GROMACS .gro file of C-alpha atoms in nm:
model
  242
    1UNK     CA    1  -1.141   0.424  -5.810
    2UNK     CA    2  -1.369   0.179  -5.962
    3UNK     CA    3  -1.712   0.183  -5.781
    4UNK     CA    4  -1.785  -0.155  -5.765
    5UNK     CA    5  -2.074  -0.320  -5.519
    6UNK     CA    6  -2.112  -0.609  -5.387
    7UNK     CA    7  -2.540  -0.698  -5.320
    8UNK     CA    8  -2.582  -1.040  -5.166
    9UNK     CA    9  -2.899  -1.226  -5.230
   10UNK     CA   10  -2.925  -1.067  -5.602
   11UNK     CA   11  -3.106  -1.293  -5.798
   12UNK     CA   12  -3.413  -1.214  -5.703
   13UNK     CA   13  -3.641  -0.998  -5.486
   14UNK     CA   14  -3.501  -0.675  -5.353
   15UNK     CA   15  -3.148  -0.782  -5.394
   16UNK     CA   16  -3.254  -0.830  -5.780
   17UNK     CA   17  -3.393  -0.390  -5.764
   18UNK     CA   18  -3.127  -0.346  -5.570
   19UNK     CA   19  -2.890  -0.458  -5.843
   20UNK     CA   20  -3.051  -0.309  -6.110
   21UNK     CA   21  -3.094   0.026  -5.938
   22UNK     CA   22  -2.740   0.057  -5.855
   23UNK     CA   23  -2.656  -0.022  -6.168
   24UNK     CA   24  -2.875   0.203  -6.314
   25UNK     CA   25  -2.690   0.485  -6.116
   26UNK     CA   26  -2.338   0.367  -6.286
   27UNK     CA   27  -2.200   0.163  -6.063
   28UNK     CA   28  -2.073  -0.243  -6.135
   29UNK     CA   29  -2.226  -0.520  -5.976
   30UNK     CA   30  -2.074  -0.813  -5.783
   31UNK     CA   31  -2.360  -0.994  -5.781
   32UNK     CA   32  -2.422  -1.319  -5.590
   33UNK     CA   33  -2.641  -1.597  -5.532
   34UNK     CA   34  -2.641  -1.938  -5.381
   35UNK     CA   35  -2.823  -2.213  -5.592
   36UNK     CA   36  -3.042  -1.983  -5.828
   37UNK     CA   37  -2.758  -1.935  -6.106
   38UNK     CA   38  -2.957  -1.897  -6.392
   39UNK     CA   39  -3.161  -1.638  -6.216
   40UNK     CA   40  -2.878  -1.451  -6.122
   41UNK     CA   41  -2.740  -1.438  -6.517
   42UNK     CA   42  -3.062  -1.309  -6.652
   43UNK     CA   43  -3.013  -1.037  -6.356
   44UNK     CA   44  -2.660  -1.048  -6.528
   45UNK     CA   45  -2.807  -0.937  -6.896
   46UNK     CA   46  -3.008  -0.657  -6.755
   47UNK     CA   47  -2.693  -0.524  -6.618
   48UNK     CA   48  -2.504  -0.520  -6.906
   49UNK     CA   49  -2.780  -0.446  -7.167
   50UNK     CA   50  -2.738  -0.077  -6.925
   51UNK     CA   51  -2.391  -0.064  -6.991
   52UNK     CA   52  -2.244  -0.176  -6.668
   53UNK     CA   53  -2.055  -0.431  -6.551
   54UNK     CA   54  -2.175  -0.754  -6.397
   55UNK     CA   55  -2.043  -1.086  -6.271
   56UNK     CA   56  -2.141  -1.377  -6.004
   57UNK     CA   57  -1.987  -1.506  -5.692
   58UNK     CA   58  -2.184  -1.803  -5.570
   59UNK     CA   59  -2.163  -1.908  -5.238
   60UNK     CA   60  -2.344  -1.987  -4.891
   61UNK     CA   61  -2.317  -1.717  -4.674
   62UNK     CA   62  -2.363  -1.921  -4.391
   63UNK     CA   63  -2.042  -2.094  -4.443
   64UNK     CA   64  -1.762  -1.921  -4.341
   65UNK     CA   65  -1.466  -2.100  -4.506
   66UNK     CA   66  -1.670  -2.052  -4.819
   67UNK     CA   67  -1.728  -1.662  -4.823
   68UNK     CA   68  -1.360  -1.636  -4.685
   69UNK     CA   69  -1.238  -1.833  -5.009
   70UNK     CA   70  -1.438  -1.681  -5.270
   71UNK     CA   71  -1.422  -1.327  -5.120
   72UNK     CA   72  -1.069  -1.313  -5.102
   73UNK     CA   73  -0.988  -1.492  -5.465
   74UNK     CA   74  -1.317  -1.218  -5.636
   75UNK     CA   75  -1.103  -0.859  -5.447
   76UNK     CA   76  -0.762  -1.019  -5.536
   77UNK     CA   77  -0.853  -1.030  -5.899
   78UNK     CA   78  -1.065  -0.784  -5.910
   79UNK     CA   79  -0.972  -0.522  -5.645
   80UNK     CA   80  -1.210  -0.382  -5.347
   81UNK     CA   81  -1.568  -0.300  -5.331
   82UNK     CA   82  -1.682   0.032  -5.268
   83UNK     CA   83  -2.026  -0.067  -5.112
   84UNK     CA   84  -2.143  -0.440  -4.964
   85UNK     CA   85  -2.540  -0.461  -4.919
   86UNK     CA   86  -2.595  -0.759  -4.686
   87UNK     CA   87  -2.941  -0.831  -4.826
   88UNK     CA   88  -2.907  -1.211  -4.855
   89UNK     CA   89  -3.141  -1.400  -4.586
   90UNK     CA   90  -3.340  -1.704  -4.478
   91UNK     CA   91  -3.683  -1.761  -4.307
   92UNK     CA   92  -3.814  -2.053  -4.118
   93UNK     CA   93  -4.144  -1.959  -3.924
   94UNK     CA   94  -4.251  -2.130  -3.684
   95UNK     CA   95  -4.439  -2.085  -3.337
   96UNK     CA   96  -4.166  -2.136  -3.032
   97UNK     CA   97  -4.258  -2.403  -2.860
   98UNK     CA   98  -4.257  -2.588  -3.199
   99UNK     CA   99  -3.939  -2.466  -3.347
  100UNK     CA  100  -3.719  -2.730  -3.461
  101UNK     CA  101  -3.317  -2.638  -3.328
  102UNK     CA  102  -3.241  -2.701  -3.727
  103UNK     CA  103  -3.488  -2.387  -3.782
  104UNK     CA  104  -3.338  -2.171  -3.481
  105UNK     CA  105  -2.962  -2.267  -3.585
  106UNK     CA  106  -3.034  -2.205  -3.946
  107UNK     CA  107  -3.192  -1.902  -3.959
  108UNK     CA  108  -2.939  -1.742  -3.707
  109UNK     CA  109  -2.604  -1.906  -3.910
  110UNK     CA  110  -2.767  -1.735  -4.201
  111UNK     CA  111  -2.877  -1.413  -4.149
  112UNK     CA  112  -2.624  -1.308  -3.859
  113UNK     CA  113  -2.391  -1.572  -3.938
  114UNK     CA  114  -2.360  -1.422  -4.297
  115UNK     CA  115  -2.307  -1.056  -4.163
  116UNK     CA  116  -1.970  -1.190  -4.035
  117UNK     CA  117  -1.858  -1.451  -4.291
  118UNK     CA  118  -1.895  -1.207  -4.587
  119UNK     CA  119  -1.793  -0.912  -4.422
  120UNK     CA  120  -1.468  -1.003  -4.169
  121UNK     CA  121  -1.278  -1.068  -4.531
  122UNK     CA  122  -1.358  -0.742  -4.673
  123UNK     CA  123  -1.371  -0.466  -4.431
  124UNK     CA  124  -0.992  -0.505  -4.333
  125UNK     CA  125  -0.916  -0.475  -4.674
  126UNK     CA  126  -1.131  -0.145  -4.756
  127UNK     CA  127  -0.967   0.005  -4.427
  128UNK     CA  128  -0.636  -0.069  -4.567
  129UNK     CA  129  -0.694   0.036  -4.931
  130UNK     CA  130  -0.856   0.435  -4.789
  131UNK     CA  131  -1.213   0.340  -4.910
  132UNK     CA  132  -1.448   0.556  -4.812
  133UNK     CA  133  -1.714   0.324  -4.873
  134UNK     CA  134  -2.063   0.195  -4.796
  135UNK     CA  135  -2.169  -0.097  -4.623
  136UNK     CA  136  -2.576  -0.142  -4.596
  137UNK     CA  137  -2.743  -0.425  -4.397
  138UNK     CA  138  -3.089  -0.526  -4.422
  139UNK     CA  139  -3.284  -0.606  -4.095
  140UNK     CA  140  -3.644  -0.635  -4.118
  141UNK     CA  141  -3.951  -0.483  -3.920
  142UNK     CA  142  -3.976  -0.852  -3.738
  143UNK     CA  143  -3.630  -0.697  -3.591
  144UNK     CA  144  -3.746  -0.376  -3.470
  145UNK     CA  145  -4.101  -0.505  -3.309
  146UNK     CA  146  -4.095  -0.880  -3.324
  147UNK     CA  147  -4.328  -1.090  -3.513
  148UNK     CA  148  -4.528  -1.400  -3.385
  149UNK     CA  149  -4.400  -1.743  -3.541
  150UNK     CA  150  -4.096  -1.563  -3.634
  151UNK     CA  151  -3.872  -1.573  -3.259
  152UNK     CA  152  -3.568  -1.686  -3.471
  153UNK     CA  153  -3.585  -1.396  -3.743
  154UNK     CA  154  -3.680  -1.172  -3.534
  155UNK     CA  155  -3.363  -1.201  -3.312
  156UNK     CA  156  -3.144  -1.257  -3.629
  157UNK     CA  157  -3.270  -0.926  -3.797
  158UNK     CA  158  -3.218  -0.725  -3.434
  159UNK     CA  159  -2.894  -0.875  -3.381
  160UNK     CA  160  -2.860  -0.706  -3.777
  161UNK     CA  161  -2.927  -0.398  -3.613
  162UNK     CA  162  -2.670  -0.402  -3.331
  163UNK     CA  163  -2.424  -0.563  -3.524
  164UNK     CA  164  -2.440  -0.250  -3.799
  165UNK     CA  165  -2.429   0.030  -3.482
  166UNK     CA  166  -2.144  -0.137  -3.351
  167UNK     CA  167  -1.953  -0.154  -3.662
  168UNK     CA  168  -2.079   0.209  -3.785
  169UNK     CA  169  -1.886   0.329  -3.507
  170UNK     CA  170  -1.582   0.139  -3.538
  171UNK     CA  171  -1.540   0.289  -3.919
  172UNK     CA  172  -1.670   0.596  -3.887
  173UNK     CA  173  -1.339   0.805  -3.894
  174UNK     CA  174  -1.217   0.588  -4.152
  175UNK     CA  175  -1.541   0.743  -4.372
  176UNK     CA  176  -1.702   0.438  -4.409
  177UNK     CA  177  -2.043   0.469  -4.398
  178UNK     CA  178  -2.256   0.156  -4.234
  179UNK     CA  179  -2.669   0.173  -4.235
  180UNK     CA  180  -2.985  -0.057  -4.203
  181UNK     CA  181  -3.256  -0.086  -4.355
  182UNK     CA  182  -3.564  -0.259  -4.221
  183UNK     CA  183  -3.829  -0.299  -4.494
  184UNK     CA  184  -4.180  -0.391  -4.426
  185UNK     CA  185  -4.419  -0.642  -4.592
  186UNK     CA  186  -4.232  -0.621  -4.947
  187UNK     CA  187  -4.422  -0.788  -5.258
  188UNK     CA  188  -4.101  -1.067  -5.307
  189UNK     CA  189  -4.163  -1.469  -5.283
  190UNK     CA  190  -4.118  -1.427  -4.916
  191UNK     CA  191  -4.459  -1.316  -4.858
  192UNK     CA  192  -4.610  -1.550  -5.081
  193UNK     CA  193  -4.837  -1.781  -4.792
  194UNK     CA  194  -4.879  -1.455  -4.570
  195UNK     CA  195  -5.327  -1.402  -4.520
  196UNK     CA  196  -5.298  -1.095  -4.780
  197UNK     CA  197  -5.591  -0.857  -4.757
  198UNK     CA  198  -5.611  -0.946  -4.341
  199UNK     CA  199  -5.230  -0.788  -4.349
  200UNK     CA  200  -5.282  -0.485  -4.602
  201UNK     CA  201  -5.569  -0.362  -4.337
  202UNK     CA  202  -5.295  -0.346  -4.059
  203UNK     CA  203  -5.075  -0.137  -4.305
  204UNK     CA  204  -5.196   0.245  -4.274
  205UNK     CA  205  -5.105   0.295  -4.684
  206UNK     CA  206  -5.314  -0.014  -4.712
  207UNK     CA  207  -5.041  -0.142  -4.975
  208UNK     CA  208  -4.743  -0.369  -4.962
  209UNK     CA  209  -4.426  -0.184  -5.043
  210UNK     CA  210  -4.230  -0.293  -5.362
  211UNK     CA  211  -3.901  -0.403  -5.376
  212UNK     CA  212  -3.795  -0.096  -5.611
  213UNK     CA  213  -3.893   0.173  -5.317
  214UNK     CA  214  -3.611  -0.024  -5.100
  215UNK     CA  215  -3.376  -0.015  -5.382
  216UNK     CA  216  -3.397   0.380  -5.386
  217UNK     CA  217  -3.332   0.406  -5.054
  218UNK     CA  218  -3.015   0.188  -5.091
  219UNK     CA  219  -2.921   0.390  -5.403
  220UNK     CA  220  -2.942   0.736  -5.201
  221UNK     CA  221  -2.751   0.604  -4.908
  222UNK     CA  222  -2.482   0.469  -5.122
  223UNK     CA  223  -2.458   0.785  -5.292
  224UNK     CA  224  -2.162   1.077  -5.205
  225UNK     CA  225  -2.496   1.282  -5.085
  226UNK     CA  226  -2.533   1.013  -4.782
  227UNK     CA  227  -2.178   1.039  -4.668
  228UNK     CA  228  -2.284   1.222  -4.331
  229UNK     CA  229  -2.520   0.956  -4.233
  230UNK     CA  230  -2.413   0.616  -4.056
  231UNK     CA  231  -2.525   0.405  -3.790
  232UNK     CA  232  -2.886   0.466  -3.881
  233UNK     CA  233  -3.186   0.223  -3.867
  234UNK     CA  234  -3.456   0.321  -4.160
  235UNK     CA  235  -3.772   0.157  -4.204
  236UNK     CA  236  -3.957   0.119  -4.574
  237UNK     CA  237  -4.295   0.009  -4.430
  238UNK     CA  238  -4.602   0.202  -4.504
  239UNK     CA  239  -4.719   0.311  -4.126
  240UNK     CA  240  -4.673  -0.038  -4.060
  241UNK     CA  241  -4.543  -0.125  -3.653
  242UNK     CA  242  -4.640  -0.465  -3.574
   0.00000   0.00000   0.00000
């Protein structure tokens, strides 16, 4: 079977080492992106100047009809993935009392939202075709502890973690492997207006983690080595517990 993978969020950030790790490891890439195109072709290049394959889906993952469509049409023509990381994701911080409903709706449609639009069209179809594939979610340490200014992603990226138990069981004798990750402070865009030094001091390795760390432990859990592991939450954070 071809081991193709689909990484959400790709063009940038740790979907971008994601990508490029995988790929690294032989497998193709589905990669995807929403408005960042160009970013996500000169992702593209790097995968084929390794040798692999590489193409784009674009698409909102917060609209269902959307990832239904373009899901559907990409494993018609293309056939099943063998692994889906759900590392595409939105913040809007804010303080509670402040938040804007546009800033609670969006952030939940997005990041738990998008764990069901992209993958209810898929998962019936890797049941169907045997594949004993991988499915890898991204959460966050805001999900495990909770994070001031942040009551929207934090109960997005913990309703993450449910979500993938529930699911890990309901797959598990069908050998399809489902896992989260929940990185900590990760040098990516996302961080860019965070108080740096103030934060590093909180962080027992006193560093911020780099995207390429996650990406390894995405590549080992999507490996035939990981097969006996599955509904596990594992945190790339340095010490760090908010």
């Amino acid at each position: 079977m071809l081991r193709q993978i689909l990484v959400t969020g790709s063009s940038r950030g740790i979907g971008k080492a994601v990508a490029l790790r995988l790929a690294q490891s032989g497998y193709d890439i589905v990669l995807h992106c929403n408005k960042n195109i160009s970013k996500a072709e000169a992702v593209q290049n790097e995968i084929i100047s390794l040798g692999r394959n590489a193409r784009i889906l674009q698409f909102d993952i917060s609209n269902r009809q959307e990832c239904n469509e373009v899901l559907s049409s990409d494993i018609e023509k293309n056939g099943i993935y063998y692994g889906i990381v759900l590392n595409a994701g939105i913040a809007k911080d804010n303080v509670f009392p402040a938040m804007e409903d546009e800033e609670w709706d969006c952030v939940l449609n997005t990041n738990l939202g998008g764990f069901y639009n992209v993958l209810k069209p898929l998962v019936m179809q890797m049941i169907s075709e045997r594949v004993k594939g991988r499915i890898i979610t991204m959460s966050s340490i805001s999900g495990l502890c909770g994070n001031r200014g942040q009551v929207n992603y934090s109960a997005s990226k913990a309703g993450i973690i449910g979500a993938t138990k529930a699911l890990s069981l309901e797959l598990a004798k069908r050998g399809i492997t489902v896992n989260c990750i929940a990185p900590g402070v990760i040098e990516t865009d996302m961080i860019s207006e965070i108080p740096t030094e103030e934060v590093k001091k909180m962080i027992p390795m006193k560093r911020f983690g780099k995207p390429e760390e996650v990406a390894s432990l995405v590549n080992y859990l999507m490996s035939d080595e990981a097969a006996y592991i599955t509904g596990q939450v594992i945190s790339v954070n340095g010490g760090l517990y908010l």
